[in-house]
Amino acid sequence: MRYQGWIAGVLLLVVTTACSSPGQESKPPDYQETKQMVVDVLHTQDGKKALQELMKDSSFRKDIIISDKEMEQTFNKTMTDPKMGKQLEKLMEKPKVASNFAKATQKEQKKLNKQLMKDPEYQKLMMDMLKDPQFSQQMMQLMKGQEYRKQTMKVMEDALENPQFKEKFTKLMQEAMKKQGGQQGGGGQGGGQGGGGQSGGGQGGGG
């Protein structure tokens, strides 16, 4: 791209200027020094003015600005490349990178979650996962963390905004309460019958 060529030109100009000082022996330019010089130049009023003038040039803007279609093609090509996938996995293992990525895609993730909650297949998958004992055990371990609880509550709040999911969730809760109530009721009846038997035995003994 011409933008990269322009940057290279600026670097070359700075390096040439730095190395052409009279009375000094020529030596290889130091990267850090060159970088700092470029940064210093770009922060000056003249440097800023030069950049503003360049950005006013329609042909320059056309060369440096990537279209949405080109960006999408590049992104898709990058994400489907197996080598790049491994590099991304290693990169995402770094806490700071993962945190910045999560923050940058937070809005998109929220939209995606809302869309998935409306998908019947995704809803069924979530229900099946919740019924899996191993998954439930892992979830219990994760739920011990306070931060995860906050995130889970947020996800549940978003999920309950979907009427279909809310209806299914309510039915599951009602069924669970009925089962719990039935078990308690069965235990009470058993205790009552046992007490009645003891009472009858006492009456028989008195007769």
CSV table of C-alpha atoms in Angstrom, one decimal:
chain,number,residue,atom,x,y,z
A,1,MET,CA,0.0,0.0,0.0
A,2,ARG,CA,1.1,3.6,-0.6
A,3,TYR,CA,0.5,4.4,3.0
A,4,GLN,CA,3.3,2.0,4.0
A,5,GLY,CA,5.5,3.6,1.3
A,6,TRP,CA,4.8,7.0,2.8
A,7,ILE,CA,5.8,5.9,6.3
A,8,ALA,CA,8.9,4.3,4.8
A,9,GLY,CA,9.6,7.6,3.1
A,10,VAL,CA,9.3,9.6,6.3
A,11,LEU,CA,11.6,7.1,8.1
A,12,LEU,CA,14.1,7.3,5.2
A,13,LEU,CA,14.0,11.1,5.3
A,14,VAL,CA,14.6,11.2,9.1
A,15,VAL,CA,17.4,8.7,8.9
A,16,THR,CA,19.1,10.5,6.0
A,17,THR,CA,18.9,13.8,7.9
A,18,ALA,CA,20.3,12.2,11.0
A,19,CYS,CA,23.2,10.5,9.2
A,20,SER,CA,24.2,13.5,7.1
A,21,SER,CA,25.4,15.7,10.0
A,22,PRO,CA,28.8,17.1,9.1
A,23,GLY,CA,31.8,16.4,11.3
A,24,GLN,CA,30.4,13.1,12.5
A,25,GLU,CA,31.4,9.6,11.5
A,26,SER,CA,28.7,7.6,9.7
A,27,LYS,CA,27.2,4.8,11.7
A,28,PRO,CA,24.2,2.6,11.4
A,29,PRO,CA,21.0,4.3,12.6
A,30,ASP,CA,19.6,3.1,15.9
A,31,TYR,CA,16.0,1.9,15.6
A,32,GLN,CA,14.9,3.4,18.9
A,33,GLU,CA,16.5,6.7,18.1
A,34,THR,CA,14.9,6.8,14.6
A,35,LYS,CA,11.5,5.8,16.1
A,36,GLN,CA,11.7,8.6,18.7
A,37,MET,CA,12.7,11.1,16.0
A,38,VAL,CA,9.7,10.2,13.9
A,39,VAL,CA,7.4,10.4,16.9
A,40,ASP,CA,8.9,13.8,17.8
A,41,VAL,CA,8.4,15.1,14.2
A,42,LEU,CA,4.8,13.9,14.1
A,43,HIS,CA,4.1,15.7,17.4
A,44,THR,CA,5.3,19.1,16.2
A,45,GLN,CA,3.0,21.7,14.7
A,46,ASP,CA,4.7,21.3,11.3
A,47,GLY,CA,4.3,17.5,11.5
A,48,LYS,CA,0.6,17.7,12.4
A,49,LYS,CA,0.0,20.3,9.7
A,50,ALA,CA,1.7,18.1,7.1
A,51,LEU,CA,-0.5,15.2,8.1
A,52,GLN,CA,-3.6,17.3,7.9
A,53,GLU,CA,-2.7,18.5,4.4
A,54,LEU,CA,-2.1,14.9,3.4
A,55,MET,CA,-5.5,13.8,4.7
A,56,LYS,CA,-7.2,16.5,2.7
A,57,ASP,CA,-5.8,14.9,-0.5
A,58,SER,CA,-8.5,12.6,-1.9
A,59,SER,CA,-6.1,10.3,-3.7
A,60,PHE,CA,-4.1,9.8,-0.5
A,61,ARG,CA,-7.2,9.0,1.5
A,62,LYS,CA,-8.3,6.6,-1.1
A,63,ASP,CA,-5.0,4.8,-0.9
A,64,ILE,CA,-4.8,4.4,2.9
A,65,ILE,CA,-8.5,3.7,3.7
A,66,ILE,CA,-9.5,0.1,3.4
A,67,SER,CA,-13.1,-0.6,2.2
A,68,ASP,CA,-15.4,-2.7,4.3
A,69,LYS,CA,-15.4,-5.4,1.6
A,70,GLU,CA,-11.6,-5.6,1.6
A,71,MET,CA,-11.5,-5.7,5.4
A,72,GLU,CA,-14.1,-8.5,5.5
A,73,GLN,CA,-12.2,-10.5,2.9
A,74,THR,CA,-8.9,-10.1,4.7
A,75,PHE,CA,-10.5,-10.9,8.1
A,76,ASN,CA,-12.2,-14.1,6.7
A,77,LYS,CA,-9.0,-15.2,5.0
A,78,THR,CA,-7.0,-14.6,8.2
A,79,MET,CA,-9.5,-16.4,10.4
A,80,THR,CA,-9.7,-19.5,8.2
A,81,ASP,CA,-6.0,-19.9,7.9
A,82,PRO,CA,-4.9,-22.8,10.2
A,83,LYS,CA,-1.5,-21.2,11.0
A,84,MET,CA,-3.2,-17.9,11.9
A,85,GLY,CA,-5.6,-19.8,14.2
A,86,LYS,CA,-2.7,-21.3,16.2
A,87,GLN,CA,-1.1,-17.8,16.5
A,88,LEU,CA,-4.4,-16.3,17.7
A,89,GLU,CA,-4.8,-19.1,20.3
A,90,LYS,CA,-1.3,-18.3,21.7
A,91,LEU,CA,-2.1,-14.6,21.5
A,92,MET,CA,-5.4,-15.0,23.4
A,93,GLU,CA,-3.6,-16.8,26.2
A,94,LYS,CA,-2.1,-13.5,27.2
A,95,PRO,CA,-4.5,-12.0,29.9
A,96,LYS,CA,-4.1,-8.4,28.7
A,97,VAL,CA,-4.8,-9.3,25.0
A,98,ALA,CA,-7.8,-11.4,26.0
A,99,SER,CA,-9.1,-8.6,28.2
A,100,ASN,CA,-8.8,-5.9,25.5
A,101,PHE,CA,-10.4,-8.2,22.9
A,102,ALA,CA,-13.3,-8.9,25.2
A,103,LYS,CA,-13.8,-5.2,25.9
A,104,ALA,CA,-13.6,-4.4,22.1
A,105,THR,CA,-16.2,-7.0,21.2
A,106,GLN,CA,-18.4,-6.6,24.2
A,107,LYS,CA,-21.3,-4.9,22.3
A,108,GLU,CA,-21.1,-7.4,19.5
A,109,GLN,CA,-21.1,-10.4,21.9
A,110,LYS,CA,-24.1,-9.0,23.6
A,111,LYS,CA,-26.0,-8.7,20.3
A,112,LEU,CA,-24.9,-12.2,19.4
A,113,ASN,CA,-26.1,-13.6,22.7
A,114,LYS,CA,-29.5,-12.0,22.2
A,115,GLN,CA,-29.7,-13.5,18.7
A,116,LEU,CA,-28.7,-16.9,19.9
A,117,MET,CA,-31.3,-16.8,22.7
A,118,LYS,CA,-34.0,-16.5,20.1
A,119,ASP,CA,-32.6,-19.6,18.2
A,120,PRO,CA,-34.6,-22.8,19.1
A,121,GLU,CA,-31.5,-25.0,18.5
A,122,TYR,CA,-29.4,-22.9,20.8
A,123,GLN,CA,-32.1,-23.0,23.5
A,124,LYS,CA,-32.3,-26.7,23.3
A,125,LEU,CA,-28.5,-27.0,23.5
A,126,MET,CA,-28.5,-24.8,26.6
A,127,MET,CA,-31.2,-27.0,28.2
A,128,ASP,CA,-29.4,-30.2,27.4
A,129,MET,CA,-26.2,-28.8,28.9
A,130,LEU,CA,-27.9,-27.8,32.1
A,131,LYS,CA,-29.3,-31.4,32.4
A,132,ASP,CA,-25.7,-32.9,32.1
A,133,PRO,CA,-24.4,-33.8,35.6
A,134,GLN,CA,-20.8,-33.2,34.6
A,135,PHE,CA,-21.6,-29.8,33.2
A,136,SER,CA,-23.6,-28.9,36.3
A,137,GLN,CA,-20.6,-29.9,38.5
A,138,GLN,CA,-18.2,-27.7,36.4
A,139,MET,CA,-20.7,-24.8,36.6
A,140,MET,CA,-20.9,-25.1,40.3
A,141,GLN,CA,-17.1,-24.8,40.6
A,142,LEU,CA,-17.2,-21.7,38.3
A,143,MET,CA,-20.1,-20.1,40.2
A,144,LYS,CA,-18.1,-19.9,43.3
A,145,GLY,CA,-16.3,-16.9,41.8
A,146,GLN,CA,-17.9,-13.6,42.5
A,147,GLU,CA,-17.0,-12.1,39.1
A,148,TYR,CA,-18.6,-15.1,37.3
A,149,ARG,CA,-21.8,-14.7,39.3
A,150,LYS,CA,-22.1,-11.1,38.2
A,151,GLN,CA,-21.6,-12.1,34.5
A,152,THR,CA,-24.0,-15.0,34.8
A,153,MET,CA,-26.7,-12.7,36.3
A,154,LYS,CA,-26.2,-10.3,33.4
A,155,VAL,CA,-26.5,-13.1,30.9
A,156,MET,CA,-29.7,-14.4,32.6
A,157,GLU,CA,-31.2,-10.9,32.6
A,158,ASP,CA,-30.6,-10.6,28.9
A,159,ALA,CA,-32.0,-14.1,28.3
A,160,LEU,CA,-35.1,-13.4,30.3
A,161,GLU,CA,-35.9,-10.5,28.0
A,162,ASN,CA,-36.7,-13.1,25.3
A,163,PRO,CA,-40.4,-14.2,25.9
A,164,GLN,CA,-39.9,-17.8,24.6
A,165,PHE,CA,-36.9,-18.4,26.8
A,166,LYS,CA,-38.6,-16.8,29.8
A,167,GLU,CA,-41.7,-19.1,29.2
A,168,LYS,CA,-39.6,-22.2,29.1
A,169,PHE,CA,-37.5,-21.2,32.1
A,170,THR,CA,-40.7,-20.4,34.1
A,171,LYS,CA,-42.1,-23.9,33.3
A,172,LEU,CA,-38.9,-25.6,34.4
A,173,MET,CA,-39.0,-23.6,37.7
A,174,GLN,CA,-42.6,-24.5,38.2
A,175,GLU,CA,-41.9,-28.2,37.6
A,176,ALA,CA,-39.0,-28.2,40.0
A,177,MET,CA,-41.1,-26.5,42.7
A,178,LYS,CA,-43.9,-29.1,42.2
A,179,LYS,CA,-41.4,-32.0,42.5
A,180,GLN,CA,-39.9,-30.4,45.7
A,181,GLY,CA,-43.4,-29.9,47.1
A,182,GLY,CA,-44.4,-33.4,46.2
A,183,GLN,CA,-41.4,-34.9,48.0
A,184,GLN,CA,-42.1,-32.8,51.1
A,185,GLY,CA,-45.8,-33.8,51.0
A,186,GLY,CA,-45.0,-37.4,50.6
A,187,GLY,CA,-42.7,-37.3,53.6
A,188,GLY,CA,-45.4,-35.6,55.7
A,189,GLN,CA,-48.0,-38.2,54.8
A,190,GLY,CA,-45.6,-41.0,55.6
A,191,GLY,CA,-45.0,-39.5,59.0
A,192,GLY,CA,-48.7,-39.1,59.7
A,193,GLN,CA,-49.4,-42.7,58.8
A,194,GLY,CA,-46.6,-43.8,61.1
A,195,GLY,CA,-48.1,-41.8,63.9
A,196,GLY,CA,-51.5,-43.2,63.2
A,197,GLY,CA,-50.2,-46.8,63.5
A,198,GLN,CA,-48.6,-46.0,66.8
A,199,SER,CA,-51.8,-44.5,68.1
A,200,GLY,CA,-53.8,-47.6,67.0
A,201,GLY,CA,-51.3,-49.8,68.8
A,202,GLY,CA,-51.7,-47.9,72.0
A,203,GLN,CA,-55.5,-48.3,71.8
A,204,GLY,CA,-55.2,-52.0,71.3
A,205,GLY,CA,-52.9,-52.3,74.3
A,206,GLY,CA,-55.4,-50.4,76.4
A,207,GLY,CA,-58.2,-52.7,75.4
